[in-house]
Coordinates of C-alpha atoms in Angstrom, one line a residue:
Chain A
X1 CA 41.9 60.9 4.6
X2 CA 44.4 59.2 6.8
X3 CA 41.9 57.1 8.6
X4 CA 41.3 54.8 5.2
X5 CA 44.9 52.8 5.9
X6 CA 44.3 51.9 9.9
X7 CA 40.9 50.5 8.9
X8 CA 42.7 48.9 5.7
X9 CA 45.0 47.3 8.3
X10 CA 41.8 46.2 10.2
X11 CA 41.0 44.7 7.1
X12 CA 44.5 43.3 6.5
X13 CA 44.4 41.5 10.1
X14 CA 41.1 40.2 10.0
X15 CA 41.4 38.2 6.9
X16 CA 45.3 37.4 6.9
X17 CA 44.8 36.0 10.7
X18 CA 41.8 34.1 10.5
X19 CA 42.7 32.4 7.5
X20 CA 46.4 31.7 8.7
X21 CA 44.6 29.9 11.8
X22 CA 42.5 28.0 9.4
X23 CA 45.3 27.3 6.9
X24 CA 47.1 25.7 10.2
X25 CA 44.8 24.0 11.4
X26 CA 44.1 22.6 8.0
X27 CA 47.3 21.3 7.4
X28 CA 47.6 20.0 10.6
X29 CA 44.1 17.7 10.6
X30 CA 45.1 16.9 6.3
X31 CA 48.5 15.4 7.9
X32 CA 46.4 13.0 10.1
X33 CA 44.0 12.3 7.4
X34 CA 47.2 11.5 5.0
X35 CA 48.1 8.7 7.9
X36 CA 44.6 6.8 8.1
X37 CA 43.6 7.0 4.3
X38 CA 47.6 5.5 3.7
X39 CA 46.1 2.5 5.6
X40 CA 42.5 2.7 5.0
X41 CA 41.6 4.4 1.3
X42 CA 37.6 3.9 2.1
X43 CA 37.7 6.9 4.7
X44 CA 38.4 9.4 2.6
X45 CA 35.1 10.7 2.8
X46 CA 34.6 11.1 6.1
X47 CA 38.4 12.9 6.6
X48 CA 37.7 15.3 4.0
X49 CA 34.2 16.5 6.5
X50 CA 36.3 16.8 9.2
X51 CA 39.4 18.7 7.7
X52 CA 37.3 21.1 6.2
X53 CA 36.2 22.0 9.6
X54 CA 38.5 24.5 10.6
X55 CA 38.3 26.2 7.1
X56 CA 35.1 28.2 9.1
X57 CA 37.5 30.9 10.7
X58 CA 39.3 31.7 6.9
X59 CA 35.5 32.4 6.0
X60 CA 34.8 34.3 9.2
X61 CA 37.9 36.8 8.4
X62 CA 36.9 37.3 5.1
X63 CA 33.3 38.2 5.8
X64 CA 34.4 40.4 8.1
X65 CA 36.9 42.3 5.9
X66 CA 34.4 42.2 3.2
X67 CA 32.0 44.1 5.3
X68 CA 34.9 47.1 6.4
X69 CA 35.4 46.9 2.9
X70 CA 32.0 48.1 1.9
X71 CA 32.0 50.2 4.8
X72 CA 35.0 52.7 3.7
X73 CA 33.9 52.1 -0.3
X74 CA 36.9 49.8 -1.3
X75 CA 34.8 48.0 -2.5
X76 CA 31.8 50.1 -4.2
X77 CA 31.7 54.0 -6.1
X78 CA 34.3 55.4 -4.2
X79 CA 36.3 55.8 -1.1
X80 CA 34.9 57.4 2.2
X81 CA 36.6 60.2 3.7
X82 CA 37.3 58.9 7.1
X83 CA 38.9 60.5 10.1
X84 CA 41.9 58.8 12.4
X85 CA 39.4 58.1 14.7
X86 CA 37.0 56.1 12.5
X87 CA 40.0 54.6 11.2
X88 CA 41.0 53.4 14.1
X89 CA 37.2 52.2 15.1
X90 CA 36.8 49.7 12.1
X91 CA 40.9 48.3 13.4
X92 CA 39.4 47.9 16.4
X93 CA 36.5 46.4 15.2
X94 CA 38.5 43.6 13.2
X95 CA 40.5 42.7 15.9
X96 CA 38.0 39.5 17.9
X97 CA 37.8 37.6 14.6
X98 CA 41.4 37.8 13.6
X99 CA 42.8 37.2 17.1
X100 CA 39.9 34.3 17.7
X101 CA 40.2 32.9 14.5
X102 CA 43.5 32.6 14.6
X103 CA 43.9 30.6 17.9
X104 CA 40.7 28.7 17.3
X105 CA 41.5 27.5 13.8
X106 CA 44.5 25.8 15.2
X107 CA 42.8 24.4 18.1
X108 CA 40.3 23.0 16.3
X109 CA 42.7 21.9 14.0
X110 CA 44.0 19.7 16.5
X111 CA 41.0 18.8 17.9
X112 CA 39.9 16.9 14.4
X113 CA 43.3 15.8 14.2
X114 CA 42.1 13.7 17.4
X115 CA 38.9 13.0 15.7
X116 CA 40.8 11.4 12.5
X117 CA 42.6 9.0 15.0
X118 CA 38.9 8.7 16.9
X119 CA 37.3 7.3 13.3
X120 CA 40.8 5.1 12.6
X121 CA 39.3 2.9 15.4
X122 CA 35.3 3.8 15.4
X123 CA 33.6 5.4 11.8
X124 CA 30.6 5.4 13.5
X125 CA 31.3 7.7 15.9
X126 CA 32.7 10.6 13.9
X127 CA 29.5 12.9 15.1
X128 CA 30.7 12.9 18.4
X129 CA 34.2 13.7 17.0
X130 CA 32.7 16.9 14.8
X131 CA 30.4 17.8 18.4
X132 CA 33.7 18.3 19.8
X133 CA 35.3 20.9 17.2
X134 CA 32.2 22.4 16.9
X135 CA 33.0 23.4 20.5
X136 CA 36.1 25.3 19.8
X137 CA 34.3 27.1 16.6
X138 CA 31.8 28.8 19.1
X139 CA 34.4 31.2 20.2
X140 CA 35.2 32.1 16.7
X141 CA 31.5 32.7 16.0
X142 CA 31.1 34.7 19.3
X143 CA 34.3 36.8 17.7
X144 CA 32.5 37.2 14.6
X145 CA 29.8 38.4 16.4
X146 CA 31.7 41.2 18.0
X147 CA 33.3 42.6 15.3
X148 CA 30.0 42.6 13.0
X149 CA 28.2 44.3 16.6
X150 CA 30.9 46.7 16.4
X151 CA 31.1 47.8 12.7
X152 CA 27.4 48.4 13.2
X153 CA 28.3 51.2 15.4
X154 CA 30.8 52.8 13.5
X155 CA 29.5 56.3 11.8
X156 CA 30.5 57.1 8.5
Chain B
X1 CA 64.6 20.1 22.1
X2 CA 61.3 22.0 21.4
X3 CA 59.3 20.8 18.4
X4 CA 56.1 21.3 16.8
X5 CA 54.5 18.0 18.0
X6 CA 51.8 18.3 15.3
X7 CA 54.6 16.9 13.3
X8 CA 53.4 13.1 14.6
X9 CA 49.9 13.9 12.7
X10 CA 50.8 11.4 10.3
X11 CA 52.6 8.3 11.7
X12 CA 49.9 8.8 15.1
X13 CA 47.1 8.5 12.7
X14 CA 49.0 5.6 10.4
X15 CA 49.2 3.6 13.7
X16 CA 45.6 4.2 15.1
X17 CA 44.6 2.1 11.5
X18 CA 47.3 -0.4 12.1
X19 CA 46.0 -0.9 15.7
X20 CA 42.4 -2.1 14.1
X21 CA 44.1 -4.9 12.4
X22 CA 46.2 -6.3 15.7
X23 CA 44.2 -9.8 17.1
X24 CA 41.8 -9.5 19.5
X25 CA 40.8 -11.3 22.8
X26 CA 38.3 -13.0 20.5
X27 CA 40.9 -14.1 17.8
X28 CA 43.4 -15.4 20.9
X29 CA 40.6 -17.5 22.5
X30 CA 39.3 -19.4 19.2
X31 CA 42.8 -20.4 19.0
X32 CA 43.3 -21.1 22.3
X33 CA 40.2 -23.7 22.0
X34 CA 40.8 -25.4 18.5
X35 CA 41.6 -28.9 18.3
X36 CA 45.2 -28.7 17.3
X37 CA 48.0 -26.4 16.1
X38 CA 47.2 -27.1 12.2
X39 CA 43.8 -25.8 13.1
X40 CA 44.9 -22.6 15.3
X41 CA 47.0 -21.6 12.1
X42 CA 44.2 -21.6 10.1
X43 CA 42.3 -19.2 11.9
X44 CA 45.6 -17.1 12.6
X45 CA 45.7 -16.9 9.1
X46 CA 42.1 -15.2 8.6
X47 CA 43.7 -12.3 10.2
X48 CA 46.8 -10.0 8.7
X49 CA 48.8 -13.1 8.9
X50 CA 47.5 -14.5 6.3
X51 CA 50.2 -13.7 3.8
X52 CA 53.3 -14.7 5.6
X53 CA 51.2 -17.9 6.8
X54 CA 50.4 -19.2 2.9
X55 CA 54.4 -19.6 2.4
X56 CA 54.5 -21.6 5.5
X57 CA 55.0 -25.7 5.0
X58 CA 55.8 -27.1 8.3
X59 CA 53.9 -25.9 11.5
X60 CA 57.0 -25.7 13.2
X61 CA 58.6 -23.0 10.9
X62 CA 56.1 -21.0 12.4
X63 CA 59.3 -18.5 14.2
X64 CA 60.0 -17.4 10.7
X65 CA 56.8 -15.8 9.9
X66 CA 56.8 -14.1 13.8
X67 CA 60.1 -12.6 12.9
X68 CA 59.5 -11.2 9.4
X69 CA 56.2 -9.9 10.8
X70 CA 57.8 -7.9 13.7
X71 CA 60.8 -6.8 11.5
X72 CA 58.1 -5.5 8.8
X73 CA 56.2 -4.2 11.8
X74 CA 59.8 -2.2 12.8
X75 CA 60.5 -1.1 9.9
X76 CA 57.1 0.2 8.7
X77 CA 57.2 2.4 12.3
X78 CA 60.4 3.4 11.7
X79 CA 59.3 4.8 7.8
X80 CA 56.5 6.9 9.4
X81 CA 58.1 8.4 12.6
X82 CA 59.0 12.0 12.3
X83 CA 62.1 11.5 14.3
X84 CA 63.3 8.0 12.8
X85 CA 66.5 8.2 15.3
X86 CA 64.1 8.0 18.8
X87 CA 62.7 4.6 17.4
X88 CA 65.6 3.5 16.4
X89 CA 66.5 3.5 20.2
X90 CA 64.0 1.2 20.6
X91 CA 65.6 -1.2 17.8
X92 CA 68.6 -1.5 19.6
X93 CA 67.0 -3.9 21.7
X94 CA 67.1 -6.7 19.1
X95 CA 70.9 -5.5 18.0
X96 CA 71.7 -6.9 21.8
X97 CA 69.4 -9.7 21.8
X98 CA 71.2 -11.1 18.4
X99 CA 74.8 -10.3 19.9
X100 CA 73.5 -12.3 22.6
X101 CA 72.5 -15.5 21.0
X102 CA 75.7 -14.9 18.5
X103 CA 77.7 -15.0 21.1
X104 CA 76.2 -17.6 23.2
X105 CA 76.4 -19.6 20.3
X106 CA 80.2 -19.0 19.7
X107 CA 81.3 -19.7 23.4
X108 CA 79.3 -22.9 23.9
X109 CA 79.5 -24.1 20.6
X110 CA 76.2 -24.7 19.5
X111 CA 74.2 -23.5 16.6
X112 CA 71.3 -21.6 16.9
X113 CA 68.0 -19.9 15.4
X114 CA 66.9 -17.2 17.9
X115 CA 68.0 -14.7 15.9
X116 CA 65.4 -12.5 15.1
X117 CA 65.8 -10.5 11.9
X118 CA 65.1 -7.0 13.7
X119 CA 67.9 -4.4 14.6
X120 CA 69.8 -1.4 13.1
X121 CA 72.7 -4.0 11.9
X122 CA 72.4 -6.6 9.1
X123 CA 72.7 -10.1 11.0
X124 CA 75.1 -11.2 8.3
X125 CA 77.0 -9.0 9.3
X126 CA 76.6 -9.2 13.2
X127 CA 77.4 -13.0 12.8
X128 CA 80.6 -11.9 10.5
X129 CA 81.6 -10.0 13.4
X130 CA 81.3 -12.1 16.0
X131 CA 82.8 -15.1 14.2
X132 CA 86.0 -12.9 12.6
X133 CA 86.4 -11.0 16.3
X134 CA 86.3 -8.1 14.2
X135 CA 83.6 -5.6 16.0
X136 CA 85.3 -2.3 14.1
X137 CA 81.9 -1.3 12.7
X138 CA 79.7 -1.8 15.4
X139 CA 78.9 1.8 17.4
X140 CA 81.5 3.1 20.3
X141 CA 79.5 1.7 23.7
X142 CA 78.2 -2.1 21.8
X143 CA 81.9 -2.0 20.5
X144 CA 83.6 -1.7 23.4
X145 CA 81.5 -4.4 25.5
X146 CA 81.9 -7.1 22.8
X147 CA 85.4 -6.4 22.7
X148 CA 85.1 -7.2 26.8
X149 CA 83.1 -9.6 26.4
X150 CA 85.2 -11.5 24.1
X151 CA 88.2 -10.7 27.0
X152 CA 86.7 -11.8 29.8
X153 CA 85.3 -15.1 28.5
X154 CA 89.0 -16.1 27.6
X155 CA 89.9 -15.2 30.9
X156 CA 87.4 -16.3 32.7
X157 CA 84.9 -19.1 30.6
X158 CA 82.1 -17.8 32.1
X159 CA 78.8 -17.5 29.9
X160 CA 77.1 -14.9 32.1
X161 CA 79.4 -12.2 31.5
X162 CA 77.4 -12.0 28.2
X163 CA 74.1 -10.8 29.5
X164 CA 75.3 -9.3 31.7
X165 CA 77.7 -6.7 29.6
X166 CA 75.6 -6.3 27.5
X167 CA 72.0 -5.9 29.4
X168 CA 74.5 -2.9 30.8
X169 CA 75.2 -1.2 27.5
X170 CA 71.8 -1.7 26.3
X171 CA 70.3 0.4 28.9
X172 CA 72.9 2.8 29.3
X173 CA 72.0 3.8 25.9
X174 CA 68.4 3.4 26.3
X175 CA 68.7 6.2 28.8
X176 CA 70.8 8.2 27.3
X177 CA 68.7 8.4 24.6
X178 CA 65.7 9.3 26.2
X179 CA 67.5 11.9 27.8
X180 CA 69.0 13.3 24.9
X181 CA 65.3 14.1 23.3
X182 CA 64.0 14.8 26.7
X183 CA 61.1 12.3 26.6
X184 CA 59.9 11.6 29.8
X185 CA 57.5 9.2 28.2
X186 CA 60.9 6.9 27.2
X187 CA 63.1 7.7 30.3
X188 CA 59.7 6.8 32.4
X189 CA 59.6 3.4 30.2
X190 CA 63.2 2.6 30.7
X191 CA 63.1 3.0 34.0
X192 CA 60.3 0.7 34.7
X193 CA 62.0 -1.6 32.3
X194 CA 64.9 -1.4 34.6
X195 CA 63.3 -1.7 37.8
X196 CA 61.6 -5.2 36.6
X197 CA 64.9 -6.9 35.3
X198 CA 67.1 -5.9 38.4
X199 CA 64.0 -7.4 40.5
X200 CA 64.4 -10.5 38.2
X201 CA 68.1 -10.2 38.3
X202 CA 68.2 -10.1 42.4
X203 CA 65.3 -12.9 42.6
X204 CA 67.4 -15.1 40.4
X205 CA 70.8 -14.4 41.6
X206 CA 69.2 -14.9 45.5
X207 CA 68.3 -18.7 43.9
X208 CA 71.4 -19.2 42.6
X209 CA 72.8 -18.8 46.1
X210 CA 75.7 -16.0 44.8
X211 CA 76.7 -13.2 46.7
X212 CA 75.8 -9.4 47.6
X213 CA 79.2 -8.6 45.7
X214 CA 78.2 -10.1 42.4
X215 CA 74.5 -8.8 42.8
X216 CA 76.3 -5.2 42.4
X217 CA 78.2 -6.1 40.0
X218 CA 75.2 -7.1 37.5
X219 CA 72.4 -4.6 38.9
X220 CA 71.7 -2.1 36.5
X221 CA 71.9 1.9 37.3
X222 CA 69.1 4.2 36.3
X223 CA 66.5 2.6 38.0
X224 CA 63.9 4.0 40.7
X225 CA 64.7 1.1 43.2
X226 CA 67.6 2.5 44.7
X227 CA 70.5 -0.2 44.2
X228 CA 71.8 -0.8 48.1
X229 CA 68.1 -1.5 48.7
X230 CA 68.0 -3.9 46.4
X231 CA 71.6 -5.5 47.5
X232 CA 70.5 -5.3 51.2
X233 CA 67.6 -7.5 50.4
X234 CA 70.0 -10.8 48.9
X235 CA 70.3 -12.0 52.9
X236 CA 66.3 -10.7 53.7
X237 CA 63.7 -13.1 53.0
X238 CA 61.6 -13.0 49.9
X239 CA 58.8 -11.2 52.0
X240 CA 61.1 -8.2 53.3
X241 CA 61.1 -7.7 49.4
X242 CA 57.6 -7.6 49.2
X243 CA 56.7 -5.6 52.2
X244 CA 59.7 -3.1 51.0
X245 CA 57.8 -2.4 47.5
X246 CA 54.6 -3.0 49.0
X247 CA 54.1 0.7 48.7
X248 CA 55.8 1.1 45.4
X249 CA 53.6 0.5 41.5
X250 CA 55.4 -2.7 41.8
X251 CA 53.5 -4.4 45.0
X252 CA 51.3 -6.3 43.3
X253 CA 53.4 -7.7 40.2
X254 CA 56.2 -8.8 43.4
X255 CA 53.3 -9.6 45.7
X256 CA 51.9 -12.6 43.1
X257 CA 54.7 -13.2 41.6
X258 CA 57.5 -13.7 44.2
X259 CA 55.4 -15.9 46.0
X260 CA 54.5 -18.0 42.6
X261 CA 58.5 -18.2 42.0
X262 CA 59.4 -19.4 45.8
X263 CA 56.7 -21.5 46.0
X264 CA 56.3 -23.3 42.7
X265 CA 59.6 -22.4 41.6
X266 CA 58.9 -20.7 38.2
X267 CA 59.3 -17.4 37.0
X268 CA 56.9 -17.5 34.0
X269 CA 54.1 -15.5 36.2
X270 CA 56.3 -12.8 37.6
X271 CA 57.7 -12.3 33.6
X272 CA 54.4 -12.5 32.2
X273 CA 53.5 -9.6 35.2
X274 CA 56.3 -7.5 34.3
X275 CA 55.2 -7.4 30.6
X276 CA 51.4 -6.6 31.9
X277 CA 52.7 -3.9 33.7
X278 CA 54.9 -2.4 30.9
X279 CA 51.5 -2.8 28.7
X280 CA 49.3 -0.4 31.2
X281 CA 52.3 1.8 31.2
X282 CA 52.0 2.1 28.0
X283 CA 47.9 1.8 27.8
X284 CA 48.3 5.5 29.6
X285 CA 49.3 7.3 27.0
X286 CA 47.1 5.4 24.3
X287 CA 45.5 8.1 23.2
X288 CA 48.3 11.1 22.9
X289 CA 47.3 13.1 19.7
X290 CA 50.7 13.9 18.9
X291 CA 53.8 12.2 19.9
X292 CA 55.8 9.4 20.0
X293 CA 53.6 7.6 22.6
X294 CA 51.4 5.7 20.4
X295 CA 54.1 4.8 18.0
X296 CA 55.6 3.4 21.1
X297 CA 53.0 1.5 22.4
X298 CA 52.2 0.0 18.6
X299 CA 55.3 -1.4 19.0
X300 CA 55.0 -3.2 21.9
X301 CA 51.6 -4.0 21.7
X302 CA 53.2 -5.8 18.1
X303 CA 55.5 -7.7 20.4
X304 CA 53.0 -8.6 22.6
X305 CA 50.9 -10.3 20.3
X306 CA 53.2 -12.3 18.7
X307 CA 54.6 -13.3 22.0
X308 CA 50.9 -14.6 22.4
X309 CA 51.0 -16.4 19.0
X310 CA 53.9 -18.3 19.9
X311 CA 52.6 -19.3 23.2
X312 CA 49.4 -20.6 21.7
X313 CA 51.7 -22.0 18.8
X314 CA 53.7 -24.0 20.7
X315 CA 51.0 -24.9 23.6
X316 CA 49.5 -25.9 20.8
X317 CA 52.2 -28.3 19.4
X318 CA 52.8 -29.7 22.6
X319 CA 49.4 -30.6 23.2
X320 CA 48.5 -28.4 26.5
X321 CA 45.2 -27.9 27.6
X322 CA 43.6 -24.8 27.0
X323 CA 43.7 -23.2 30.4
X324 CA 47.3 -23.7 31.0
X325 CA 47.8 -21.8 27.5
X326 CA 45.2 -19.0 28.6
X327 CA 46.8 -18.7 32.2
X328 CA 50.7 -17.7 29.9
X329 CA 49.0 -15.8 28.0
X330 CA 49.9 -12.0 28.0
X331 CA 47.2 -8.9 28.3
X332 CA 46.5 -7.5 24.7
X333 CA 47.2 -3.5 24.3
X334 CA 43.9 -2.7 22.5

């Protein structure tokens, strides 16, 4: 029965992590939005797309705990009887979304915070400024990918 | 001092907005070509000026608006930065300046309006200290030098001691405060700042015929020209100055500028250089996400264009033709 709090702390990391990185790098584009809608109220629009950007990893996390969730009947009938070592598999399993998310949430984060001061100067060209934080949230979705690959593989 | 530099989020993007509304090359040049100075204020005030310019009943009050505009252009930066106490550095500048004038004014007995209502003290009270010789409430270093200032003059009736004093004390602290929050960014701006008025100050004083003795005395430390170079070359020709920078950032801004000053006798093209070549300094770091760069740069791109204004303004007035106005005329920051 012990293995049910390590992958609980897979859980734990996955979603706490990825949406930490997200909540940063939230508040760090919303701060750069504050200073060009304080000037220029008519872009309010466009700052709100680009600071929900980095909200991605927060959903990644959350997926991905979801899914251990299910996995060890947390959420569901009831729980699983798992070993320590399929325990450990679904911590392991969490690990490239919360570590990913959380660096790339920031990142990207400061990326858009970038992009708020590139659309200060030229609206127009706020595609080209989403292109470029769309860069940084391919690693998270690579992470994502692992972890989902890996859960597959667990046996319960 | 390690901070969290996302902390400039807000005043980085604040300024990025401001910077859309600064006059273009376009605005500069339709000036620069209308008939006459009531004209050129009309399309100045199509732009963010517009305001400040509707008050305005006599072209020549024009210095009035320039100066409320920088001051609400200080004080707006000052609101917004993170770390209000690294701009105020910058302020500091205009606190001098006004001592300056002030004291200028005392000494030779004439009244004057070049203040300019920027700075981190009140000018009523600036010109209540320098009229009562009371300078108790000014900070330790600007104390100190007005109180030698004041000295020496009675001693020695000598008008340059004012500058000079105070050029001294307004660097010292320029660097010390850079150094203090360990910007490179500032200390690399100071620097360059320095460099370009002890060039001035040797070019000026080599005119003037004075000696390598007094040329120490007013050179100012902290520069990257190293002094005794710059003493040794009061008795060189103007071109050993040149070829000695030739390899330095500086060899082009000397190179035309020199030349311009020894052979036409005016400094106006070496000064106008010197502020181009603070303006690319600053052009560098344009686009810094997060830091006090930008805020910088605003700033002086702020000073910059009013400094335009004011040449068009008055080229204006006094009836100049439009290429000799355009050839003053300083490089815009955007």
């Amino acid at each position: 029965m012990e293995g049910i709090a390590i992958a609980m702390l897979g859980v734990a990391l996955a979603v706490g992590l990825a949406g930490s990185g997200s909540a940063i790098g939230i508040g760090i584009v919303g701060q750069s939005a504050c200073g060009l809608v304080s000037e220029d109220p008519d872009k309010f629009g466009q700052t709100l797309l680009l600071q929900a950007l980095p909200g991605t990893q927060g959903i990644y996390g959350l997926l991905a705990g979801f899914l251990i969730m299910q996995d060890i009947g947390i959420v569901g009938a009831e729980l699983v009887d798992l070993t320590a070592e399929q325990g450990y598999a679904f911590l392991m399993a969490a690990l490239p979304i919360a570590i990913a998310g959380f660096s790339s949430g920031i990142y990207q984060g400061r990326v858009l915070a970038s992009s708020i001061n590139l659309i200060a100067k030229r609206p127009e060209e706020m595609g080209k400024g989403i292109v470029y934080a769309v860069m940084v949230e391919t690693y998270a979705v690579f992470a994502l990918l692992a972890t989902i690959l890996m859960l597959f593989g667990i046996d319960v | 001092m390690l901070i969290d530099n996302t902390i400039y989020g807000y005043a980085v993007a604040r300024v990025k907005a401001m910077e859309t509304r600064l006059l273009d090359q376009g605005h500069f040049e339709r000036m620069v070509n209308s008939s006459d100075s009531g004209e050129a204020l009309k399309i100045l005030s199509e732009t963010g000026y517009s305001a400040a310019l509707a008050e305005l009943d006599d072209v020549y009050n024009f210095e009035a608006v320039l100066g409320e505009e920088l001051s609400y252009t200080f004080n707006t930066v000052l609101k917004i930065s993170p770390i209000p106490e690294m701009i105020a550095s910058l302020v500091l500048r205009y606190d001098i300046h006004n001592l300056k004038v002030l004291f200028k004014a005392k000494f030779l007995g004439i009244k004057s309006d070049l203040l300019i209502p920027v700075g981190s003290i009140e000018l009523s009270k600036l010109e209540h200290a320098v009229n009562e010789d009371n300078y108790l409430f000014l900070p330790g270093k600007l104390r100190q030098a007005a109180n030698n200032i004041n000295d020496d003059f009675m001693l020695n009736r000598d008008p340059q001691i004012i500058d000079l004093l105070l050029d001294q004390v307004l660097y010292e602290q320029l660097i010390d405060s850079a150094r203090e929050y360990e910007s490179e960014f500032l200390e690399g701006l100071f620097t360059r700042q320095i460099d370009l008025n002890n060039l001035k100050t040797l070019l000026r004083i080599k005119r003037m015929g004075l000696n390598r003795d007094f040329l120490a005395r007013v050179l100012l430390p902290n520069g990257s020209i190293a002094l005794n170079k710059l003493t040794a070359m009061i008795e060189e020709p103007e071109e050993s100055l040149i070829s000695m920078l030739a390899l330095s950032d500086y060899a082009d801004l000397v190179n035309e500028g020199v030349r311009e000053w020894t052979e036409k006798g005016s400094a106006s093209l070496l000064e106008k250089l010197s502020d181009n070549f603070i303006t690319a300094y600053l052009r560098e770091s344009k686009w810094v996400p997060f830091g006090i760069e930008p805020l910088v740069g605003y700033l002086w791109a702020k000073e910059i264009e009013i400094k335009n204004i004011r040449i068009v303004l008055v080229g204006k007035i006094n009836k100049l033709p439009a290429e000799s106005i355009r050839e003053r005329m300083r490089d815009v920051y955007i």
